[in-house]
Short mmCIF file of C-alpha atoms in Angstrom, two decimals:
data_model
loop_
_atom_site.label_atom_id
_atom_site.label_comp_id
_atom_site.label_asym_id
_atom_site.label_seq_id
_atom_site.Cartn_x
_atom_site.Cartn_y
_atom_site.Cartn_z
CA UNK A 23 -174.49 55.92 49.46
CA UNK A 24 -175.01 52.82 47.06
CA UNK A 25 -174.96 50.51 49.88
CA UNK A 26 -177.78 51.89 51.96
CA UNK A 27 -180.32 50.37 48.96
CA UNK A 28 -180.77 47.08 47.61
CA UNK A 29 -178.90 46.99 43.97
CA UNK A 30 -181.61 46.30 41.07
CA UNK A 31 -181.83 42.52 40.14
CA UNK A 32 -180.44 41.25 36.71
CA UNK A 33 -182.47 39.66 34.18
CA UNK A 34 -183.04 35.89 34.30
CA UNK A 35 -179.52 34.25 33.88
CA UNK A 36 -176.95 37.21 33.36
CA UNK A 37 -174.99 37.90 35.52
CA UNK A 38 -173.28 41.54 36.27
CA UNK A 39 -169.79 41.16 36.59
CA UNK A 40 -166.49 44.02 37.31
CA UNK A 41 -162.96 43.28 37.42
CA UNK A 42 -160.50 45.67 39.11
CA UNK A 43 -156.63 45.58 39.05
CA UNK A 44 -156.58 47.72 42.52
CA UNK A 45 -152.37 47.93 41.95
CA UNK A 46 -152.25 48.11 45.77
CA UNK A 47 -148.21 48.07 45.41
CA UNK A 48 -148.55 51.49 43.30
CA UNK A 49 -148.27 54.42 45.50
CA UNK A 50 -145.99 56.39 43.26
CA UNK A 51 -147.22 60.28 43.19
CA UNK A 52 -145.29 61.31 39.90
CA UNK A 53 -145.75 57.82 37.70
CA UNK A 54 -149.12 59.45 36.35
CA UNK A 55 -149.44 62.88 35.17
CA UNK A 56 -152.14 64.98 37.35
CA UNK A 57 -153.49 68.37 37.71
CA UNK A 58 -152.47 70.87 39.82
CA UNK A 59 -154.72 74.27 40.59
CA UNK A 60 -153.21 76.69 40.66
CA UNK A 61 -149.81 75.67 41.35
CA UNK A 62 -148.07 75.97 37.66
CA UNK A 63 -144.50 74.66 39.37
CA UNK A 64 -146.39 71.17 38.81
CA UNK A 65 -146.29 71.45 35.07
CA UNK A 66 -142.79 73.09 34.91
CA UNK A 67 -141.30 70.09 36.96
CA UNK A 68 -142.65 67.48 35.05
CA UNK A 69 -141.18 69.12 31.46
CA UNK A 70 -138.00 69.31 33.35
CA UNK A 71 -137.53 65.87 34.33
CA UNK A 72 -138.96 65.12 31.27
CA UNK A 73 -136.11 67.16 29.38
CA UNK A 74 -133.44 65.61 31.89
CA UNK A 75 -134.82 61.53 30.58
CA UNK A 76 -135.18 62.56 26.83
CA UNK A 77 -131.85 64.53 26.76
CA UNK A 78 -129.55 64.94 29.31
CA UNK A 79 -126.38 65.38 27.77
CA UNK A 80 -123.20 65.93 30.15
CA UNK A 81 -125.97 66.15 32.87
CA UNK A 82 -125.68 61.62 32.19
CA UNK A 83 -123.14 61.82 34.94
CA UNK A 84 -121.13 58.28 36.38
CA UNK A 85 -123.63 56.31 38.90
CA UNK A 86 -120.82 56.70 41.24
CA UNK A 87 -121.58 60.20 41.28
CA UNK A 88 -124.82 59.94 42.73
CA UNK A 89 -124.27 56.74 44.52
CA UNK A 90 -120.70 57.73 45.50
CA UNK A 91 -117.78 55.26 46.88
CA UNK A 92 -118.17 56.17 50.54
CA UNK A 93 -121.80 55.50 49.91
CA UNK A 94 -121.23 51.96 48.75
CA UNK A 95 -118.78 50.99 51.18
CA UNK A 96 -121.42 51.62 54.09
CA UNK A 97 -124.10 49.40 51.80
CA UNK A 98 -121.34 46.65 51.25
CA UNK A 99 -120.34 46.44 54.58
CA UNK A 100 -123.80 46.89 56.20
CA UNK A 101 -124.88 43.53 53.68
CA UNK A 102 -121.72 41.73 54.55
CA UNK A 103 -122.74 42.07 57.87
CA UNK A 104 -126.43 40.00 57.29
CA UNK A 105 -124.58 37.17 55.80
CA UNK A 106 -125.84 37.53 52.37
CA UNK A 107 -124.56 35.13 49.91
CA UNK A 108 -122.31 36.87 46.98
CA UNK A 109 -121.63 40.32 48.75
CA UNK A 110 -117.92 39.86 47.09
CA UNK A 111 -119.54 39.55 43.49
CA UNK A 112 -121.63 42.34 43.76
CA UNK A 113 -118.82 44.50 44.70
CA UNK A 114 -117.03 43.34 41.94
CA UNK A 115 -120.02 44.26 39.28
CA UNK A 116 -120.19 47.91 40.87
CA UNK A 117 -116.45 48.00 40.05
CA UNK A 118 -116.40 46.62 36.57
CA UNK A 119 -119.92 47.64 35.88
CA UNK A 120 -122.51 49.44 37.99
CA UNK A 121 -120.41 52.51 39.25
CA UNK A 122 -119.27 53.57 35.71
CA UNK A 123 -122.15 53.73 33.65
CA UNK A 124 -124.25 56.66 33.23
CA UNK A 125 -127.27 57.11 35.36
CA UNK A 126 -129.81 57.69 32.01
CA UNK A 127 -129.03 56.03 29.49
CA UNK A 128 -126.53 53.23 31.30
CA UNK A 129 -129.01 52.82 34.21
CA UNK A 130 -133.16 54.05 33.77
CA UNK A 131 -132.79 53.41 30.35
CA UNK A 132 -131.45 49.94 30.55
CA UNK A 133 -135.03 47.64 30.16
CA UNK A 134 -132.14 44.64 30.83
CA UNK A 135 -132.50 45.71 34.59
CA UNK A 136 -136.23 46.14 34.08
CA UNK A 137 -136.95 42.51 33.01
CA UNK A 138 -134.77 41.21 35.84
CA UNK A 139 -136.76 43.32 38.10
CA UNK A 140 -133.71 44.37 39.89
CA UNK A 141 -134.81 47.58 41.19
CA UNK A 142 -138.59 47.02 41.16
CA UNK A 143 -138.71 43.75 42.98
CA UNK A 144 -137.09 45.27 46.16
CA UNK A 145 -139.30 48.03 45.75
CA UNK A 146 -142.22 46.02 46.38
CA UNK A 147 -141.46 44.83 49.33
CA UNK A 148 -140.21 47.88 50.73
CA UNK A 149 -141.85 51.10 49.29
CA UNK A 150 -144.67 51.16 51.38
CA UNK A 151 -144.72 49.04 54.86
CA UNK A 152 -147.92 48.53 56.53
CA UNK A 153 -147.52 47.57 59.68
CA UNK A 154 -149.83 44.73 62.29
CA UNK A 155 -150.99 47.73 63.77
CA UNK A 156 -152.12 49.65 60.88
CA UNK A 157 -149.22 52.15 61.15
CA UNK A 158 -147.31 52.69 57.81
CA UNK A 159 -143.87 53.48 56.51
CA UNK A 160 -142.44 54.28 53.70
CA UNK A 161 -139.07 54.13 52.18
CA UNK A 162 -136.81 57.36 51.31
CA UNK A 163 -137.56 57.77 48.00
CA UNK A 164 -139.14 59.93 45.53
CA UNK A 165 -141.87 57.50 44.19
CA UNK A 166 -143.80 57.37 47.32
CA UNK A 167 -145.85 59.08 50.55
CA UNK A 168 -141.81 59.31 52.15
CA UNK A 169 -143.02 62.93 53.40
CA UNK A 170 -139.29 64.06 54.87
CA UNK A 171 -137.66 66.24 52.58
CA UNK A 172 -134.12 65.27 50.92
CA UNK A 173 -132.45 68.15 49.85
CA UNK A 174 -129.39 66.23 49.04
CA UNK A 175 -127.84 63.14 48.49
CA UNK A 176 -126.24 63.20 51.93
CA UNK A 177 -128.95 63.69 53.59
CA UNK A 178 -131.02 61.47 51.20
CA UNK A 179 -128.69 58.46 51.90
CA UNK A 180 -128.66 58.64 55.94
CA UNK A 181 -131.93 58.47 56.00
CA UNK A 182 -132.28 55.61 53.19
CA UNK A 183 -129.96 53.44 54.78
CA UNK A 184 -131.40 53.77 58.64
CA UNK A 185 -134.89 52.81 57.25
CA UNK A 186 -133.24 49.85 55.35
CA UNK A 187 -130.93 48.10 57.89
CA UNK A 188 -131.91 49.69 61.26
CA UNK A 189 -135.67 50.60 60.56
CA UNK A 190 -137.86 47.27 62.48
CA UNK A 191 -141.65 46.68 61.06
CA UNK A 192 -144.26 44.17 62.33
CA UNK A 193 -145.12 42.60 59.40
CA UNK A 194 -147.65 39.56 58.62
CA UNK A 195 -145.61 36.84 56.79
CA UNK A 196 -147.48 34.61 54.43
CA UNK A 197 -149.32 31.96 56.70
CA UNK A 198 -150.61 35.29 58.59
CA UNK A 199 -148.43 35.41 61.29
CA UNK A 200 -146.93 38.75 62.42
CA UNK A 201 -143.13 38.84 62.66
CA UNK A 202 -141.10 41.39 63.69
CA UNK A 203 -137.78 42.13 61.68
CA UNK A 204 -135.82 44.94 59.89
CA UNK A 205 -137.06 46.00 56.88
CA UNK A 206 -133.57 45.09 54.32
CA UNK A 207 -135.27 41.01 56.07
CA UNK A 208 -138.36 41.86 53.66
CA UNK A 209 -136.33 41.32 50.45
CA UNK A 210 -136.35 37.92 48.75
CA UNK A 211 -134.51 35.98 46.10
CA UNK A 212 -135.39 36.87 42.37
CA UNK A 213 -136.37 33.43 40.73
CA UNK A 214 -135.07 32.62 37.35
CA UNK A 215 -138.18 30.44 36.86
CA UNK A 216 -140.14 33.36 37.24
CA UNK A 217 -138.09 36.00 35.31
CA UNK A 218 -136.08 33.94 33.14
CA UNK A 219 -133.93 37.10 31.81
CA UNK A 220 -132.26 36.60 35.44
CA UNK A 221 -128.82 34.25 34.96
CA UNK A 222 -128.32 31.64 37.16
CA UNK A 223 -125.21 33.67 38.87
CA UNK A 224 -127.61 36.85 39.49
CA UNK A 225 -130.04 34.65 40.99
CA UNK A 226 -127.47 33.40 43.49
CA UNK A 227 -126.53 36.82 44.50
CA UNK A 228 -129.98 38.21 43.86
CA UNK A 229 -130.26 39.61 47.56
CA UNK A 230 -127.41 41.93 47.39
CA UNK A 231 -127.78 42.57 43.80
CA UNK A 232 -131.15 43.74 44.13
CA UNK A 233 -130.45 46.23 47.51
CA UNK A 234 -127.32 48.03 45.37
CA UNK A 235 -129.96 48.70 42.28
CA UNK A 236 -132.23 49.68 44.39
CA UNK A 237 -129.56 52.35 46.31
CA UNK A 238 -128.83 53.34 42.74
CA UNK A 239 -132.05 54.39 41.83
CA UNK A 240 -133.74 55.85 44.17
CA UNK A 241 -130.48 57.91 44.19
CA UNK A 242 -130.86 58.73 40.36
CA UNK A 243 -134.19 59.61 41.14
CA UNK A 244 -132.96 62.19 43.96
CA UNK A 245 -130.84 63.81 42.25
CA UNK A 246 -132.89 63.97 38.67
CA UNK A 247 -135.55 65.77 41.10
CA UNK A 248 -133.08 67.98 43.06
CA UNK A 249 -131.38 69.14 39.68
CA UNK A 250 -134.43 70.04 37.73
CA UNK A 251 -136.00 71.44 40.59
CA UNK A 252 -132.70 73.88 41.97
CA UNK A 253 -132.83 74.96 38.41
CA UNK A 254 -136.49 76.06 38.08
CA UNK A 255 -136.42 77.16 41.78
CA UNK A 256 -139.10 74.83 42.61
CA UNK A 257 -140.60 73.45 45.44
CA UNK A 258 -140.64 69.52 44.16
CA UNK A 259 -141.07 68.36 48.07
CA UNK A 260 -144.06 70.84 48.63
CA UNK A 261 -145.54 69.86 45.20
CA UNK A 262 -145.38 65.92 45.87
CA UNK A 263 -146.61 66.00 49.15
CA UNK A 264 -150.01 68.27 47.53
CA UNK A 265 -150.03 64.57 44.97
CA UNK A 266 -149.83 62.32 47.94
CA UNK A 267 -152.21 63.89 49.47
CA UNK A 268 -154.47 63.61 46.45
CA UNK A 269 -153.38 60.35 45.48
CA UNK A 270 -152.06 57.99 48.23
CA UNK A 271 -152.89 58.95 51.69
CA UNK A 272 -155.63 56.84 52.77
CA UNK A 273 -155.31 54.84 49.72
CA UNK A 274 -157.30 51.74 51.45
CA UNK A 275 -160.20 53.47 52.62
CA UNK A 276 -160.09 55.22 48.85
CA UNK A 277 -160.49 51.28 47.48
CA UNK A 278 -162.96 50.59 49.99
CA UNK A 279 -165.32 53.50 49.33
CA UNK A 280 -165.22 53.13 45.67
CA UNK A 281 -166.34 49.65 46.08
CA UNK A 282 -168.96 50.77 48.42
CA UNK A 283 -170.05 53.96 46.56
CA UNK A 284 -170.00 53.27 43.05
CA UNK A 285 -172.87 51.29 41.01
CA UNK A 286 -170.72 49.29 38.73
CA UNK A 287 -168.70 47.44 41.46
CA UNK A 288 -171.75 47.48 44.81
CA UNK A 289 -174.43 46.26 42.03
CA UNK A 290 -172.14 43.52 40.72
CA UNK A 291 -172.87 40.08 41.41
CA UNK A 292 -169.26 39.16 41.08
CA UNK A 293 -166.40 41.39 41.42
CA UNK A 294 -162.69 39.84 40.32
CA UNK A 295 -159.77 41.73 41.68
CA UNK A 296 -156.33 41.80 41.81
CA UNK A 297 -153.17 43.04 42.63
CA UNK A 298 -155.01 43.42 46.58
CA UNK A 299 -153.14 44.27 49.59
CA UNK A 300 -153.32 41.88 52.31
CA UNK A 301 -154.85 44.62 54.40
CA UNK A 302 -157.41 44.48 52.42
CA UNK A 303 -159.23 41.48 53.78
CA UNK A 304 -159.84 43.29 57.36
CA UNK A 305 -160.83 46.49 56.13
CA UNK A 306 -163.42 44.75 53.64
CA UNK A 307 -164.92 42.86 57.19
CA UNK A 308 -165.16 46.15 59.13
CA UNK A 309 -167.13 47.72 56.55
CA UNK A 310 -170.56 46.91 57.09
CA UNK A 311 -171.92 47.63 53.41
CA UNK A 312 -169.69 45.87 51.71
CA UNK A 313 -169.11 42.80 54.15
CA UNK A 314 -173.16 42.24 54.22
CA UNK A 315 -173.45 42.83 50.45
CA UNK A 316 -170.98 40.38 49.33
CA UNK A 317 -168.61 37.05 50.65
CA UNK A 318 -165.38 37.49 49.74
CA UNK A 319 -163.07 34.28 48.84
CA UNK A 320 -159.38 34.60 49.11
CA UNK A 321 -157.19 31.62 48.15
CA UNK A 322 -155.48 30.02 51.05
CA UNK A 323 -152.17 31.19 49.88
CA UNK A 324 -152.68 34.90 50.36
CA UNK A 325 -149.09 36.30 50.31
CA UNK A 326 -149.37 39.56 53.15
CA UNK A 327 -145.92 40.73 52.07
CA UNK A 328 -146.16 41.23 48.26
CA UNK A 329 -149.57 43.11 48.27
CA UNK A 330 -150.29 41.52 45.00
CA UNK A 331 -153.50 39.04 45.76
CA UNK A 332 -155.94 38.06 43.67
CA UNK A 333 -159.64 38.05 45.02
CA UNK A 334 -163.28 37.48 44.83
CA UNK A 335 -166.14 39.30 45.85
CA UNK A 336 -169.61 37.47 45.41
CA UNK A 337 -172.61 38.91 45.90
CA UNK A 338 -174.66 36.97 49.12
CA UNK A 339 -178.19 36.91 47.45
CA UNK A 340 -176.34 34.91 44.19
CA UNK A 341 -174.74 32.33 46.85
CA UNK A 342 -176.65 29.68 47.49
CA UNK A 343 -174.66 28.46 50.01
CA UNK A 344 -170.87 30.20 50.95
CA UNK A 345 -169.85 26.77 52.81
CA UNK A 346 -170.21 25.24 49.55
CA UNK A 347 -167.18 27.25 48.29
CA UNK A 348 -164.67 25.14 46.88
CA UNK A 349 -160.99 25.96 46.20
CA UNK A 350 -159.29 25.16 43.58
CA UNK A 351 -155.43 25.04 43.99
CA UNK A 352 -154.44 25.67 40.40
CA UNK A 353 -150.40 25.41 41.56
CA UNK A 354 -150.91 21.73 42.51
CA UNK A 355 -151.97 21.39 38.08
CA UNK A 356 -149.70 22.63 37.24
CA UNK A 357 -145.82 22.12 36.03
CA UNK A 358 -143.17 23.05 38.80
CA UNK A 359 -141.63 25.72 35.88
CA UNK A 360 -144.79 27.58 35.73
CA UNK A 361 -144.36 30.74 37.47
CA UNK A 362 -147.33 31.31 39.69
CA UNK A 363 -146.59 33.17 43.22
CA UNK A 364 -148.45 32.87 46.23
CA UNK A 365 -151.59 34.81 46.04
CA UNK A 366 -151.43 35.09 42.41
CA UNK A 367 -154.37 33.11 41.61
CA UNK A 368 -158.42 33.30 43.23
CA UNK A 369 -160.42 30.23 42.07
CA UNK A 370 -163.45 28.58 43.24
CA UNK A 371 -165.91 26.60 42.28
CA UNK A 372 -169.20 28.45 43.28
CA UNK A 373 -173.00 27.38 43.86
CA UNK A 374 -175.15 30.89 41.99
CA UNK A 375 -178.71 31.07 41.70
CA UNK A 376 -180.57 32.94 39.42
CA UNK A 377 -178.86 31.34 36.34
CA UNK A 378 -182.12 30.61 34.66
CA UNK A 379 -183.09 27.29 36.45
CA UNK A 380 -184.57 26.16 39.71
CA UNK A 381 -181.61 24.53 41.22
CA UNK A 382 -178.43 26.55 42.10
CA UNK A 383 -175.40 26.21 39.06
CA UNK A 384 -172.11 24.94 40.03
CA UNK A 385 -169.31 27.74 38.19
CA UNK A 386 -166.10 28.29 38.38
CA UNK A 387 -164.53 31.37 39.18
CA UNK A 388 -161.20 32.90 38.97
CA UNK A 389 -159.63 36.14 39.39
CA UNK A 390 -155.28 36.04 37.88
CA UNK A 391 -152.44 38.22 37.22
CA UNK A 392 -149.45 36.93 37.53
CA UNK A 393 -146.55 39.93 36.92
CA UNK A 394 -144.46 37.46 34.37
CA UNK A 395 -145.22 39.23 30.81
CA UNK A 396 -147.36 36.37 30.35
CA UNK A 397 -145.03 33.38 31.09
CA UNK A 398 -147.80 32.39 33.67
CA UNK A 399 -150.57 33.73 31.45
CA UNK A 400 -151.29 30.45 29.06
CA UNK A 401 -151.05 27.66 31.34
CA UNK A 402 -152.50 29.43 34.50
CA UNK A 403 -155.77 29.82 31.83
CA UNK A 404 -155.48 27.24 29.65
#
C-alpha cells in the first residue's frame, strides 16, 4: 500500500502535481458502457436502448403516456400542497406543452431542457442522499444504486413519489448543520444568472417546473428500459444491480483508496480536485494515510448538498506552516453576474518549501469547475 512508504522526493523546485474531477454527483450505472462476463444480456440491452434513442418510430409515444394524467394530478396536487410558487403555470405548460410531445425526440432529445438543467438540476440534489449518519438513499430511478425493481410504471411511480414528498433525510445544509426535512425540500431555484437559457418566468416557477421534468424522465427512462428489456426477455434489474455493484456501491471508500493506493495522486505534492462530496472531508480525516500524508484546504463555503466542491490536498512535508493558509474568497472579486456557486472554487495562498531557495515561497493555489459551459470559466481565472 503506497502509503505505508515515504513517496520519493522531487528534484530541486518542481513540484508533482494531479488534478481529479472525482464527479461525486455521478452514480449513474448505464451512462458509461462496461463489461460484463459472461452475461451477454448486458450487450443486447444496451443495442436495444440504443435502437429505441436512434430510432424509435411509433414506439415515440405522447409523454402523457408514460407520465399519465392520474399521474400528474397526484404531482400537482402533492406541490400545491408545499406552497410552491407557479403550480398553476406549470399545469398549464403540461397541458399546452409537456404532456403532448413525444418522449424521444420532443423530450431526451430536446438539449433546450438540457441547458436549462431542468431535469438534471433536481437530479443532483436528489439521486443519491447521504444521510448525517452515513446511511444512503437513492431515488427511484434507473440512473442510480435505487436497487428495488420497477416492473412498471405503476409501480415505478408509487414508489417515486413516496421517496419524493413523504421520504425524510438528515441532511447537512451548507454552514454544516444537519437538518432534517423531506427530500422534494432539497430542490432549489434554477438561477438565470447561472444558466442564462432559463427565462425569467421559468425561473419564477423553477421549483415545480423542475419536479414535473424530473417525473417525466425518470418515467421515459422506465419505460425505454422496461420496453427493450420485455422484448429481449432480459433481466435489466438483475444486470444493473451486477453495474452498481461494480461501479457505485462504496463509491467513497473507492475515491479514498485510489488516493491512498495509487502513485500518481499519494506521491503528489499537490492534488486539485473537484466535483467532491461533502462526505468527503470526514472520510479523508479517518483515514490515517492520507490525513498524515497531506492537509487538506476546503474553502469556507463548502456546499454539503450539491456534492460538487472543489478541494486541495497538500502534501505536509511541502507546508511550511498549514496555519499560514490563507483563503482567498474569489466571489467577493468578483461581479454579482458571475456565476460561481458555493463550493465551486478552492483557493489559497500557500507557504511550500523546496522551491529552489532557502526560505519557504508564498503560491497561490486553486482548484475550479464551475458547471456553467464556461460562463464562470474566464473571470473565475482571469
Amino acid at each position: 500500500m503506497a502509503a505505508a512508504t515515504a513517496p520519493p522526493a522531487a528534484a530541486g523546485g518542481e513540484l508533482r502535481c494531479a488534478t481529479w474531477n472525482i464527479a461525486a454527483i455521478n452514480n449513474n450505472p448505464f451512462e458509461y458502457y462496461a463489461t460484463l462476463d459472461e452475461d451477454d444480456g448486458y450487450d443486447k440491452l444496451m443495442l436495444a436502448v440504443q435502437g429505441f434513442i436512434d430510432a424509435p418510430g411509433d414506439r415515440d409515444v405522447c409523454v402523457s403516456e408514460v407520465l399519465t394524467p392520474p399521474m400528474f394530478k397526484r404531482l400537482k396536487d402533492a406541490m400545491s400542497s408545499l406552497g410552491w410558487a407557479g403550480v398553476d403555470q406549470v399545469e398549464q405548460l403540461w397541458l399546452s406543452d409537456f404532456s403532448t410531445r413525444r418522449i424521444i425526440e420532443g423530450f431526451l432529445k430536446d438539449k433546450g431542457l438540457g441547458s436549462k438543467r431542468l431535469a438534471s438540476m433536481p437530479d443532483r440534489f436528489t439521486n443519491t442522499i447521504n444521510n448525517a449518519d452515513g446511511s444512503v438513499v437513492c431515488r427511484p430511478t434507473i440512473i442510480n444504486n435505487y436497487n428495488r425493481e420497477m416492473k412498471d410504471l405503476e409501480a415505478w411511480f408509487d414508489q417515486w413519489f413516496e421517496f419524493m414528498f413523504d421520504t425524510e433525510v438528515s441532511v447537512k445544509n451548507k454552514k454544516g448543520e444537519v437538518e432534517t426535512k423531506k427530500v422534494c425540500a432539497l430542490l432549489q431555484p434554477i438561477k438565470r444568472a447561472k444558466y442564462p437559457a432559463v427565462t425569467e418566468e421559468e425561473e419564477a416557477i423553477s421549483l415545480p417546473l423542475q419536479m414535473l421534468c424530473q417525473a417525466i424522465f425518470d418515467a421515459v427512462l422506465v419505460h425505454v428500459m422496461n420496453s427493450c428489456a420485455a422484448a429481449a426477455g432480459i433481466d435489466w434489474h438483475a444486470l444493473k444491480l451486477k453495474l452498481c455493484g461494480a461501479l457505485v456501491v462504496n463509491k467513497q471508500a473507492n475515491v479514498i483508496k485510489i488516493l491512498a493506493d495509487q502513485g500518481a495522486y499519494y506521491d503528489a505534492d499537490i492534488i486539485f480536485l473537484q466535483e467532491v462530496a461533502g462526505a468527503f472531508v470526514e472520510a479523508f480525516r479517518a483515514h490515517d494515510g492520507l490525513s498524515s500524508r497531506f492537509t487538506l484546504l476546503a474553502p469556507s463555503s463548502v456546499d454539503h448538498v450539491r456534492d460538487q466542491n472543489s478541494l486541495l490536498l497538500v502534501a505536509k512535508s511541502r507546508l511550511a506552516e498549514a496555519a499560514a493558509a490563507e483563503e482567498v474568497r474569489l466571489e467577493s472579486a468578483l461581479a454579482s453576474d458571475v456565476p460561481v456557486a458555493d463550493g465551486d472554487v478552492c483557493a489559497f495562498f500557500v507557504p511550500l518549501a523546496g522551491l529552489g531557495g532557502a526560505e519557504p515561497r508564498r503560491v497561490l493555489l486553486a482548484s475550479f469547475h464551475g458547471d456553467t459551459a464556461g460562463l464562470a470559466a474566464t473571470p473565475g481565472v482571469g
